[in-house]
Every structure is written in C-alpha cells, then in structure tokens.
Coordinates of C-alpha atoms and ligand atoms in Angstrom, one line a residue:
X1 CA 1.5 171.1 110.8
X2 CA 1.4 174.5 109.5
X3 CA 5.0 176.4 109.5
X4 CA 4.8 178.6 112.8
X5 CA 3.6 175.3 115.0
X6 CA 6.6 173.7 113.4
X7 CA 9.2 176.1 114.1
X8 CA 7.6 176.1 118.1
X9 CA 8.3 172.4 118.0
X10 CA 12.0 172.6 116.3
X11 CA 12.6 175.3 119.5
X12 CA 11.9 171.9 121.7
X13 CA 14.4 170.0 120.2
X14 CA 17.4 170.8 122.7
X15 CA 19.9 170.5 120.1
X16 CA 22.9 170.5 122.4
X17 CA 21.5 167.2 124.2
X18 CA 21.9 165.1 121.0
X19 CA 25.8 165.3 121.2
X20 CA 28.6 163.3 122.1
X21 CA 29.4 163.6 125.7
X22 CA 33.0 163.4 126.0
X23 CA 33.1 161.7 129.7
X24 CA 34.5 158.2 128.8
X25 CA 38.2 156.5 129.0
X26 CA 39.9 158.0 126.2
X27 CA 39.4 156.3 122.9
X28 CA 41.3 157.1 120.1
X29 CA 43.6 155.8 116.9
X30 CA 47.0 155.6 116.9
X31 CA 49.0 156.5 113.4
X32 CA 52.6 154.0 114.2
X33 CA 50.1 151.5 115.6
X34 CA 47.9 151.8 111.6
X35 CA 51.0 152.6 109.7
X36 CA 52.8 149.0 111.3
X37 CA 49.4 147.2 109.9
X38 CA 49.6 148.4 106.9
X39 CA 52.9 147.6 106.2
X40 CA 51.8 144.0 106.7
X41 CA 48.2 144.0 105.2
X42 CA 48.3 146.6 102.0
X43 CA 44.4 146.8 101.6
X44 CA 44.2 148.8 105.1
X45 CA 45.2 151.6 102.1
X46 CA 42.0 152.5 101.6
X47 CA 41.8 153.6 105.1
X48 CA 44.9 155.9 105.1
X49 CA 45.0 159.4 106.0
X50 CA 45.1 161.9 103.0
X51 CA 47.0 164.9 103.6
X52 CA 46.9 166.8 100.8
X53 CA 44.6 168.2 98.1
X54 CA 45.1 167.6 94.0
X55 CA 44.0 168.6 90.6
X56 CA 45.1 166.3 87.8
X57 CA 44.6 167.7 84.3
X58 CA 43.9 163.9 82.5
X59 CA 43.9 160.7 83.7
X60 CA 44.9 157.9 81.9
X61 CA 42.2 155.5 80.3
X62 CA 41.8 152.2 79.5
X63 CA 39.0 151.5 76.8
X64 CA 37.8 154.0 75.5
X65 CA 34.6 156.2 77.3
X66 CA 31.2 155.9 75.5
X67 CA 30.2 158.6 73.3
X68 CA 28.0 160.7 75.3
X69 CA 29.2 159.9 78.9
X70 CA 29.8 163.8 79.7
X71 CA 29.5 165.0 83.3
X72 CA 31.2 165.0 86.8
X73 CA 31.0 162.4 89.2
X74 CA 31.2 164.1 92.5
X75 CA 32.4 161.6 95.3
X76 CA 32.0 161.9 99.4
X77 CA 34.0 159.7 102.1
X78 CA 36.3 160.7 105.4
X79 CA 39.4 161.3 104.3
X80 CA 41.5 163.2 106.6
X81 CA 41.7 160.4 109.2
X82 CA 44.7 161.7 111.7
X83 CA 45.9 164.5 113.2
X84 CA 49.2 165.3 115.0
X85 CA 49.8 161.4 115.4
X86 CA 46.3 160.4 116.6
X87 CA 44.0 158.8 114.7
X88 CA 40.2 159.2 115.0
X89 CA 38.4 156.0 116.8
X90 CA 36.0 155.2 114.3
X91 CA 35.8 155.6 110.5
X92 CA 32.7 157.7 110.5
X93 CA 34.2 160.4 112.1
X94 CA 36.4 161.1 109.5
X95 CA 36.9 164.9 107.7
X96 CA 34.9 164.7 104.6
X97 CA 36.4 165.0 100.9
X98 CA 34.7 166.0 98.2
X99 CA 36.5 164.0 94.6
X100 CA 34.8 165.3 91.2
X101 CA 36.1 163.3 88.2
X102 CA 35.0 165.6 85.5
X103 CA 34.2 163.7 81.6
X104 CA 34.1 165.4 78.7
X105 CA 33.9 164.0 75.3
X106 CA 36.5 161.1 75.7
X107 CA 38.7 163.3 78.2
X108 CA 38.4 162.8 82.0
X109 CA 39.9 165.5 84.7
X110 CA 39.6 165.4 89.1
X111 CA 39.5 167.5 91.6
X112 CA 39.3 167.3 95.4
X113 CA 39.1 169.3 98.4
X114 CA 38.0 169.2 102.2
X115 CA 35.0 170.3 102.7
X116 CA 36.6 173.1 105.1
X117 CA 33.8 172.7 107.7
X118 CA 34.8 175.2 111.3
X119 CA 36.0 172.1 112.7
X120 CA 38.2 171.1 110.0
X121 CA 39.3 175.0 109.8
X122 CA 40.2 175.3 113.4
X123 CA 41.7 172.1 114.1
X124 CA 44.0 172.4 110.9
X125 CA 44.9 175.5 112.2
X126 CA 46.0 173.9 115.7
X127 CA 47.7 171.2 114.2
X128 CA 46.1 168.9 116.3
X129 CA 42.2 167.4 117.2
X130 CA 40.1 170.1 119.8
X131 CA 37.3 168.1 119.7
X132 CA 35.7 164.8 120.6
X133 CA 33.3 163.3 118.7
X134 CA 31.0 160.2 118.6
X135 CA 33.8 157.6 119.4
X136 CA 37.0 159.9 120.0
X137 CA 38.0 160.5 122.7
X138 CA 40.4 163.8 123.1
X139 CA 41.9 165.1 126.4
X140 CA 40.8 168.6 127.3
X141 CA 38.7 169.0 124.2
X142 CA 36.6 172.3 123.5
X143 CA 33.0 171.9 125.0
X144 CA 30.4 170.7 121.9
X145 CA 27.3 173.1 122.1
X146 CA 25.8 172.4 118.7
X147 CA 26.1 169.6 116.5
X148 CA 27.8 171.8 113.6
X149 CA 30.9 171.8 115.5
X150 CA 31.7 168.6 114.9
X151 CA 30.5 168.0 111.1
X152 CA 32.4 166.6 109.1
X153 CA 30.4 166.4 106.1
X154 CA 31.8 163.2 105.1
X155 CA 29.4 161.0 103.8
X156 CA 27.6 162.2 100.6
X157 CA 27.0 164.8 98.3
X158 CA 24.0 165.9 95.6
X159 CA 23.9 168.4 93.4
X160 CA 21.4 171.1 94.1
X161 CA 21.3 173.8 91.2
X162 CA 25.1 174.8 90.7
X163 CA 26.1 174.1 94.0
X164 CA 26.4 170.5 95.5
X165 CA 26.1 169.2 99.3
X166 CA 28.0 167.8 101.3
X167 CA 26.1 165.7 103.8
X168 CA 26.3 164.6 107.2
X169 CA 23.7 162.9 109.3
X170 CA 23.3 164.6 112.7
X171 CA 23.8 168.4 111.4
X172 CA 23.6 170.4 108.6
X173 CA 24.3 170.1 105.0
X174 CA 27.5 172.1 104.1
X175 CA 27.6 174.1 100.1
X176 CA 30.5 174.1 98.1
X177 CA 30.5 175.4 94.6
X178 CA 30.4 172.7 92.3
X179 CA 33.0 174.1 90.0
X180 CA 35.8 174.7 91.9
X181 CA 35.0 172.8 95.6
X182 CA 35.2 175.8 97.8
X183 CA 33.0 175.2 100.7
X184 CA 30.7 178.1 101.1
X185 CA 29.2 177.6 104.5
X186 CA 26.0 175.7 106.3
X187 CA 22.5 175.6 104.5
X188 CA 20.4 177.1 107.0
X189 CA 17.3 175.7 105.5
X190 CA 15.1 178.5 107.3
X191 CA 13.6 180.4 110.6
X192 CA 13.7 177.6 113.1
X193 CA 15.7 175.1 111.1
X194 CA 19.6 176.3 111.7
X195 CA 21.6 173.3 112.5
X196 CA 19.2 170.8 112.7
X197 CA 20.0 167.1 111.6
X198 CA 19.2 166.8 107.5
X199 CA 20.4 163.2 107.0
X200 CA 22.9 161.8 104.1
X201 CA 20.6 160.1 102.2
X202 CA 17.6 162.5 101.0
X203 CA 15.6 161.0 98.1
X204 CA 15.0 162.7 94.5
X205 CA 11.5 162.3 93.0
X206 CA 10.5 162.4 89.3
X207 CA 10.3 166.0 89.4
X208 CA 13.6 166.9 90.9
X209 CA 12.1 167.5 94.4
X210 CA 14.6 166.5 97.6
X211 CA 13.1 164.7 100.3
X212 CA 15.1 164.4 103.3
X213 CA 14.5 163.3 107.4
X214 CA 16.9 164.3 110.2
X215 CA 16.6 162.0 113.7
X216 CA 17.4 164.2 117.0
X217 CA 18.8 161.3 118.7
X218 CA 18.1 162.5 122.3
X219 CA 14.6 163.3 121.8
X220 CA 13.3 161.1 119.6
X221 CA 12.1 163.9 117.2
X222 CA 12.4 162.9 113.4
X223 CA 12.1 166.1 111.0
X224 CA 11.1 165.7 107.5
X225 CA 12.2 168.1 105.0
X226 CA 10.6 168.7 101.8
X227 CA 12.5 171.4 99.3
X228 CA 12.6 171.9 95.5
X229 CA 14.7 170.8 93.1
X230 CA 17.1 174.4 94.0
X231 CA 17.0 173.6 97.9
X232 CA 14.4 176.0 98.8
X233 CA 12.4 174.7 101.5
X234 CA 8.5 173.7 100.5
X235 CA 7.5 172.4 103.4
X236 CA 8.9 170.9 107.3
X237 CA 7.4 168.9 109.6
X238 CA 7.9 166.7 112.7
X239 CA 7.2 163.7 114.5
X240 CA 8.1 161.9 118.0
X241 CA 9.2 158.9 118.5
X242 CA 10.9 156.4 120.4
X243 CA 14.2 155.5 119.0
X244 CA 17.6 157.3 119.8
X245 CA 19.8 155.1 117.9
X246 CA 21.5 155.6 114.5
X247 CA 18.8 155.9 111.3
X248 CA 20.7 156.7 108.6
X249 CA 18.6 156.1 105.6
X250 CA 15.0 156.5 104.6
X251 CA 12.7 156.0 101.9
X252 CA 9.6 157.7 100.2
X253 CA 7.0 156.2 97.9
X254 CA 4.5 157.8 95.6
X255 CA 2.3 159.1 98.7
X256 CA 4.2 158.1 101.8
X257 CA 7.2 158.6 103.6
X258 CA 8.5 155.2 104.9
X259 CA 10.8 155.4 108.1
X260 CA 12.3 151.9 108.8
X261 CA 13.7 152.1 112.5
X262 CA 16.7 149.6 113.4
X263 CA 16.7 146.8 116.3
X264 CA 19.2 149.2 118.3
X265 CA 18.7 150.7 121.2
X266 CA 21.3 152.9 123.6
X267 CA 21.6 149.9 126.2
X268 CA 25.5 149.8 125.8
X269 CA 28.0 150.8 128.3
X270 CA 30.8 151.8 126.2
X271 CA 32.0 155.7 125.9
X272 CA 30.5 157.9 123.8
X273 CA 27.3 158.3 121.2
X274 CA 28.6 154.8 119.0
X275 CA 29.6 152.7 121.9
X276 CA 26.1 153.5 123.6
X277 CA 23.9 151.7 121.0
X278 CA 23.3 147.9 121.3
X279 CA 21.6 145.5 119.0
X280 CA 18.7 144.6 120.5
X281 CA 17.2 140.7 119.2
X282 CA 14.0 141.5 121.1
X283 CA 13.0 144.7 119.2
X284 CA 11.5 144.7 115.8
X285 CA 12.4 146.4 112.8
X286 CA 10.0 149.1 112.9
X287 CA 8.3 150.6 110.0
X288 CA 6.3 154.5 110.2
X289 CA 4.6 155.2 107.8
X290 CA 4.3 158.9 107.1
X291 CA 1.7 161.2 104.9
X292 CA 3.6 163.1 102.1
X293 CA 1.0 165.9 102.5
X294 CA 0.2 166.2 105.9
X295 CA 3.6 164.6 107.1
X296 CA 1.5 163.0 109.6
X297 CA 2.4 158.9 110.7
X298 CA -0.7 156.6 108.6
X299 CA 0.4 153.6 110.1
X300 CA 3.3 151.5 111.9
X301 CA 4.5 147.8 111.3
X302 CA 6.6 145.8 113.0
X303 CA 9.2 143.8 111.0
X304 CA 11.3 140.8 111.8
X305 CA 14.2 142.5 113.9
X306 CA 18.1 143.1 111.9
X307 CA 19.6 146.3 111.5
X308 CA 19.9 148.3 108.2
X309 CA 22.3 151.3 107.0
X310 CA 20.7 151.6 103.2
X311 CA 17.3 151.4 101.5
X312 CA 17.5 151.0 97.6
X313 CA 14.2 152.3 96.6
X314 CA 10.5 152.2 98.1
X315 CA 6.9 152.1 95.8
X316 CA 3.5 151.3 96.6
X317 CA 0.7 149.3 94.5
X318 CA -2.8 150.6 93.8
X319 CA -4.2 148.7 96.4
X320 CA -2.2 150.4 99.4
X321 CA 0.6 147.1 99.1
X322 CA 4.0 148.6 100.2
X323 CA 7.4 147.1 98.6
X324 CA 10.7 148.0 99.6
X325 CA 14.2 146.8 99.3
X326 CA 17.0 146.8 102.0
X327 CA 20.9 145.5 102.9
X328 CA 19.8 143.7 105.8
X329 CA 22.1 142.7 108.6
X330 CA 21.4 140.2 111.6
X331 CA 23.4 142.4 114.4
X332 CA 25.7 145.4 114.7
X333 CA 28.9 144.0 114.6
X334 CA 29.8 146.0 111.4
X335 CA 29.6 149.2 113.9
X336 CA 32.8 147.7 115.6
X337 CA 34.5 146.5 112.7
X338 CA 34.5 150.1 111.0
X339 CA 36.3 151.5 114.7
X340 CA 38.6 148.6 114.3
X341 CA 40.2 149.3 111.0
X342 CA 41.2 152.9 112.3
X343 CA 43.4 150.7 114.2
X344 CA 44.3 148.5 111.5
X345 CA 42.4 145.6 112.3
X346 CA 40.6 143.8 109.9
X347 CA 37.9 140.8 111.0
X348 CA 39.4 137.8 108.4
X349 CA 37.2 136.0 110.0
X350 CA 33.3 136.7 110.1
X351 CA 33.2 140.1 108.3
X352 CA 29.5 141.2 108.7
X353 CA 27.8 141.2 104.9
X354 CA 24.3 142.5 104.5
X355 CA 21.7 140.4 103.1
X356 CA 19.0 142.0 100.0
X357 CA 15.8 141.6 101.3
X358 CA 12.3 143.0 99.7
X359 CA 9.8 143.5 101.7
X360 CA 5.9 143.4 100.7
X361 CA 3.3 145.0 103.8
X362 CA 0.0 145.2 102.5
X363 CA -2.7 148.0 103.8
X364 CA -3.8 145.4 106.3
X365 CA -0.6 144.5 107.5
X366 CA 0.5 141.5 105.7
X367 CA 3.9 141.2 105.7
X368 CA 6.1 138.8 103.4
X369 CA 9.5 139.3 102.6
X370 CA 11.8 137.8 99.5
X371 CA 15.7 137.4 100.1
X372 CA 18.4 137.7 97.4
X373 CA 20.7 135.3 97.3
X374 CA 24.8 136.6 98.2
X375 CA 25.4 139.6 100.3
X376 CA 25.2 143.4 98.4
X377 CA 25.4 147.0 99.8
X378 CA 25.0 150.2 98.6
X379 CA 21.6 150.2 96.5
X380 CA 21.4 152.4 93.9
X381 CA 18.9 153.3 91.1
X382 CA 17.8 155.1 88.2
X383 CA 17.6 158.9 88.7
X384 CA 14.4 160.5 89.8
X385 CA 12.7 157.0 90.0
X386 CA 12.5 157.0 93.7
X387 CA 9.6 156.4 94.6
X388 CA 8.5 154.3 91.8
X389 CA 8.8 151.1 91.0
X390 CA 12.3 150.0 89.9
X391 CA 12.6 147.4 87.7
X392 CA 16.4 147.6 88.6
X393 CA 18.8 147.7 91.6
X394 CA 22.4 148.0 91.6
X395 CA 24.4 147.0 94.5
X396 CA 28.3 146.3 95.4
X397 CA 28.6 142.7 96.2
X398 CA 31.4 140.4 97.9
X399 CA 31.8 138.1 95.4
X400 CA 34.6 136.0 96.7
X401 CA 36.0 135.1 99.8
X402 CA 37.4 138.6 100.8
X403 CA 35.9 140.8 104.0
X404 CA 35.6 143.9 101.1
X405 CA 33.3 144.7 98.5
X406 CA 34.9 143.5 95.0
X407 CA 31.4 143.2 92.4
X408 CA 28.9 144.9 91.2
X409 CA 25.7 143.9 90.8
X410 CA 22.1 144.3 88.6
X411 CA 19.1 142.8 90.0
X412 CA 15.9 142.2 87.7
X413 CA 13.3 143.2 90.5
X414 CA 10.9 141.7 88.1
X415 CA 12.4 138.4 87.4
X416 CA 15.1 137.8 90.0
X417 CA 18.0 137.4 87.6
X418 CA 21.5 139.0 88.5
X419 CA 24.4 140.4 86.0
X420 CA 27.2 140.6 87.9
X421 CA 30.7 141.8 87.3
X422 CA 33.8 140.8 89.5
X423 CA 36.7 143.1 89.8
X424 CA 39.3 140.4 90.8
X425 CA 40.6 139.7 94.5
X426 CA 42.4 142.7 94.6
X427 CA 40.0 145.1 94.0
X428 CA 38.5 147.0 96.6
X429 CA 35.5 148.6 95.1
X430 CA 33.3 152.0 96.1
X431 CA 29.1 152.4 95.8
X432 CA 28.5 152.3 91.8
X433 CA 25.9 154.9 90.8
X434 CA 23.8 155.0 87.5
X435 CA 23.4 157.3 85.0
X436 CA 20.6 157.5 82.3
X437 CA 21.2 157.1 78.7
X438 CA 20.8 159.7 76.0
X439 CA 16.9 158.3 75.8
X440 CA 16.9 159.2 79.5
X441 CA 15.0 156.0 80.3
X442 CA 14.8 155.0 83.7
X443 CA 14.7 151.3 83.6
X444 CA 17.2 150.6 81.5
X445 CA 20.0 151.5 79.4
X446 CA 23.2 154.2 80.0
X447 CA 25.9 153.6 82.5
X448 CA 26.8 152.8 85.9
X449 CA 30.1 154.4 87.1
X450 CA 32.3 153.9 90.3
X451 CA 35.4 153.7 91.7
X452 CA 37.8 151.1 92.8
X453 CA 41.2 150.9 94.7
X454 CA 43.7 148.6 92.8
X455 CA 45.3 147.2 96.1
X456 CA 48.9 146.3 94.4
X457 CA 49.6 148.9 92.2
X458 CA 48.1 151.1 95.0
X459 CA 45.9 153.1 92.7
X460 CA 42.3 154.0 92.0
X461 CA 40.3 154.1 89.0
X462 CA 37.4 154.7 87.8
X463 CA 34.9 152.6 85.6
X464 CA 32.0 152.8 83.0
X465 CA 30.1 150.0 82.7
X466 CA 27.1 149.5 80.2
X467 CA 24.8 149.2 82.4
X468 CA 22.4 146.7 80.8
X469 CA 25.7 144.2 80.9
X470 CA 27.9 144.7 83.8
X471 CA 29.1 140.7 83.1
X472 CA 30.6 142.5 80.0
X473 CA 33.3 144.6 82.3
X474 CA 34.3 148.1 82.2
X475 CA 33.9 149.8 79.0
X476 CA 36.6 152.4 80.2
X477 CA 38.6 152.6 83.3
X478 CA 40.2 155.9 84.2
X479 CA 43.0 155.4 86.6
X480 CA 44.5 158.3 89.2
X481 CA 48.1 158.0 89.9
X482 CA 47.2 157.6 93.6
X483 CA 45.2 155.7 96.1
X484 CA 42.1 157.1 97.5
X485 CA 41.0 156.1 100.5
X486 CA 37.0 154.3 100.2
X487 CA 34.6 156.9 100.0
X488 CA 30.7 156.2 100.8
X489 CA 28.6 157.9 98.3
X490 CA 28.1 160.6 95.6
X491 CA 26.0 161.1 92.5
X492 CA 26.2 161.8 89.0
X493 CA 25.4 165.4 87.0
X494 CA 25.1 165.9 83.1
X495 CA 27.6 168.5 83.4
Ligands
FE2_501 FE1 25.1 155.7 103.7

C-alpha cells in the first residue's frame, strides 16, 4: 500500500467510534472500601495509590552488582490509582509512572515521574476524575472525542534514541526525555497517523528497527507501523479485520508479521469497552499472517481457542514452518480479577495462571503445539533477537501456592530444561527483562534484572541475576525505602 492510499484509509478509521461510551450504571473504586482491605491483606500494597514523585540519590545494596552492569532500567505500570476518594474500576486504567533505576559502576540511583499526559494534567488540576474511561464510570464526565484524552500511558516504555516512550495501547505513544522524565508530548508518527492506536508491545529487530500494530477496536482496522531504530516512520500500512476485542501483543518473524487474535468477542452486557468483551469457547484463536514488505495478510490459521495478553518471541524455519511461544489462558477471568483488586478483592481461590505453550504451523497448515509444564507470564528475551530463533525465554512464574507471581524463570527452547529461582512467599515479583553481556551474545550470558515488592517490610527492590543461573539467586538486590505499586513492563539501555 503505497503512503497516500494509506493515509486515505487511516481518514476511514472514525477514531472517536473506538472509545468508551460512558452510558452504563456508574462503576467505580472506592479508596475506604481498598484502604479497609488492605489493612487486612498487606499484599493489596502493590495496588495502592502513589501520590507523590521521588528521586533517591543511592539505594541500598545487597551483594554486590557485577562489574559492568551500567545502565537505567526504565520501568512502566499505573500508578496514580485514585482521585478525590474514588478509585478507578479497573487496574488498566491507571495513570502511568515512568521509574528509572539508574547503575553505574557499583552505584545505583531512581527516579520517577507521571507521564503528565492532558488527562493526568487536567484532572490533577481539578482535584478530582473528568473523565470515564474503559471501566470507570464518572458522573457528568467531559465528552471523549479522541482516544488521547484518556491515555494514560501506563503500560510500557522503550528507549528510542535519547528519548523513551511511554506506551499505551489504544492511542498514541507519549515522549519523555530519558534523562530527567519530563514528558514532552504525543509522537505524531506522521500526515494521517495523529492519534492513532500504536500498541504497548512493538518488537525490536537485529538492527534496531521498531515494529509495532495498533487495533481500532470499532472498525476492525489493524495498522502496522514500521520505524527506525530513532522512531522515524519507514513505512505504514493497514488491514481489516473482524475482531473488536482487546489484542494487546503481537509478534514478527524474519519475513512475516504474525497477529494472533483472542477467542473474545464484544458479546457482554456489562458497561463500558472491558465489560463488553466475552470469552468466546466457540471461536478459535486466530492467527494472520502478514508480509513484512508488502504488509499484506499471506495466510490465516485457526488455533485451538484460549485467550493471550503476551507473546515471547516468533521465528520461522527454512521451509515456511512457523514457531511461536505464548502465556496461554483457557478464559477471561483474569480481565475481572484485575477490576476486582481496585476494590480490594483478591480471588484466593482459582486465580487465573497462564499456561507456556509453543506453537509449530507449517506452510501447509499443520499445526502442533508443545506445553510447558507450571504457569509463567511475561516472556522476555535477548535484545534484538526478535524475530529469530531464541534459544531462551524468561518468564515470571507462580511457583507456590500464592494467586501472584513469586519466580523467575529460564526455559531451554532447545531442550526443555527450566532454571528457576523462587523469591519466597512474600515476594511479589515484576516482568524480569534481560540484558546482554559485555560479549553482547544473544543466547546466553549477562543478566536479567527486575523488580520485586517485599510484602512485610513493605519495600521494593531490585535484582541482578546471572542470567545463565537464576537457581543461583540475586547477585545484588537494590532496595527503595518504599513500596511500589506492580508495574507491567519496561526495558533495559546501556546508559
Ligand atoms: Fe503487556
């Protein structure tokens, strides 16, 4: 599709037709109702409201950091939960916070702001919520005419050249300056492209490039981005199709783009854009298959049906053979357990885990699929190796009998086997991402870094693991004097 068809099409989109619609019963948190749980269940702190921005000069380690381990780990997750006495109905909805944890030679330093999106701006300024959103419901709230108003850019955030993004899903990406956190303002990506969705979860290839997809939920329209390694767009395209539900993550392979479509559809009769999708047991999984080049579909699957939020990585054989990974779940329950602990509810009883499955569809359609045993979430890699095949994956795991993540995890794609570490019971532990060793190779070696909430002493730290020997534990751990609440996902810079 050559650039000035593509902009025609992105004129079709309707943009104001993918929001909200703020018509249902009101829905909403409430902050004595959250505060009375927690008093009784202290791991709802990781879901507490942070009012307040901080710098800390050093934090105080445990172990000692491995030589060479210099950089920032820059952090995303909804922080600012509550306003005026109101919390918002589900945890998604949350105002983003961007946490940098800067290393340098032994010496570790953070830093955190809100990404000070117009909504958070205005609605700070009114001391109270103005708008409704995908679950919250507020009385009298200011008409939604474009996605941007409600960003929260909450959910992860890459470095591109000296700037970093933070990243929404259903709007556009937000800069801040990667030094000192100040948001700058919306990437408009180009003529044509202002505001439109650019998902969380874009993909790096082996030579820097970002690949990224945004779903217009109301029309169907998926939009594939394809910029270099400093954000300028190289390329856009679109294609239609059926499915208005939440996609949240993609995945590319050497040649192909691989969009892997949940079992949900919008039959529910709840309020709002989350309460309207169902898990449908009749639909299948649904695999497109895009062209890199022409960004035209090549083929579509059908998989056995589940619904997934992450992808670790994607790569294809000579042959045409397709293999991808994914935190598989058998229904949507988790979407109601996330609105329930902005109530302070936690499910002790069934709490929805996500099973690794990898998938093999060969150019003829052949599926087969192999599952890993115990339940992981969020997949991570090498850098730059998406796209190719990954000898190792790197997932948070429940390893006991509590409804949060408390491991980490190494799977040998090759051979099966699993190094695992457990934090301990009272651990609640954040995505872990990976960060190449000083021979920069991509299959093994160097570190894998993330945070964790120590529930009783009601602090977070943060930990370096070798990563060839997580079993080993933390070489360091670098602990703030404070809890943060559980973030979703961030990367690693040498800088
Ligand atoms: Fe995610």
């Amino acid at each position: 599709m050559d650039r000035r068809s593509f902009i025609q099409k992105a004129g079709l989109l309707g943009l104001a037709a993918t929001l909200p619609q703020p018509l249902w019963a009101m829905m909403q948190g409430n902050k004595q109702a959250f505060l009375k749980a927690l008093a009784l269940q202290p791991e709802l702190l990781a879901y507490a409201s942070v009012d307040r921005e901080r710098d800390i000069d050093s934090l105080t380690i445990e172990g000692k950091i491995p030589e060479g381990f210099n950089g920032t780990l820059y952090r995303n997750g909804p922080a600012m939960l509550e306003r005026n006495g109101i919390r918002y109905a589900h945890l998604f909805e949350g105002d983003g916070m961007i946490r940098a944890y800067h290393f340098k030679d032994g010496h570790v330093s953070y830093k955190d702001r809100f990404v000070k999106t117009p909504k958070y701006i205005e609605e700070q300024k009114a001391g109270h919520f103005l708008y409704s959103g995908a679950a919250t419901s507020i009385a009298n709230s200011r008409a939604v005419t474009s996605p941007d108003m409600i960003n929260v850019a909450n959910t992860n955030v890459i470095t591109v050249g000296d700037d970093i993004w933070a990243l929404w899903e259903a709007g556009s990406a937000t800069c801040l300056s990667g030094n000192n956190l100040e948001t700058k303002g919306f990437v408009n990506l180009g003529d044509g492209l202002k505001g439109m969705p650019f998902s969380a979860h874009p993909k790096v290839d082996a030579n820097g490039h970002i690949w990224n997809f945004g779903l217009d939920y109301s029309s169907g329209r998926v939009i594939f981005y394809h910029l270099s390694p400093s954000g300028k767009l190289l390329k856009a395209g679109m294609i239609k199709t059926d499915y208005h539900a939440m996609l949240h993550d993609f995945l590319i392979t050497e040649n192909h783009i691989l969009l892997i479509l949940p079992s949900l559809d919008m039959s529910g009769h709840g309020g709002g854009f989350f309460n309207q999708m169902a898990y449908n047991s009749d639909q299948p999984l649904r695999l497109i298959v895009v062209d890199k080049n022409t960004l035209e579909v090549t083929a579509r699957h059908d998989l056995p049906p589940g619904f997934v939020f992450h992808f670790g990585n994607g790569w294809e054989d000579r042959d045409g053979t397709i293999h991808f990974d994914c935190c598989h779940y058998d229904n949507f329950d988790i979407m109601a357990e996330f609105a329930d602990l902005m109530q302070g509810k936690i499910n002790t009883s069934t709490p929805s885990n996500a099973q690794t499955i990898i998938y093999h569809i060969t150019k003829d359609g052949k599926i087969s699929r192999d599952k890993v045993a115990g339940n992981a979430e969020f997949p991570r890699i090498y850098p730059h190796m998406a796209g190719l095949k990954n000898q190792a994956l790197f997932q948070t795991s429940t390893l006991s009998d509590n409804n949060w993540q408390d491991g980490v995890r190494r799977i040998d794609m090759d051979s099966g086997k699993i190094d695992l570490y457990h934090y301990g019971d009272d651990f609640m532990v954040e995505e872990h991402v990976v960060v190449e060793g000083p021979q920069g190779n991509k299959q093994s070696g160097g570190w894998l870094v993330g945070a964790a909430l120590h529930i009783p002493s009601k602090r977070t730290c943060v930990n370096i693991f070798d990563a060839d020997n997580l079993a080993a534990g933390p070489r360091a751990r670098c602990w703030l004097n404070f809890a943060a609440p559980i973030g979703f996902h961030g990367n690693f810079i040498k800088r």
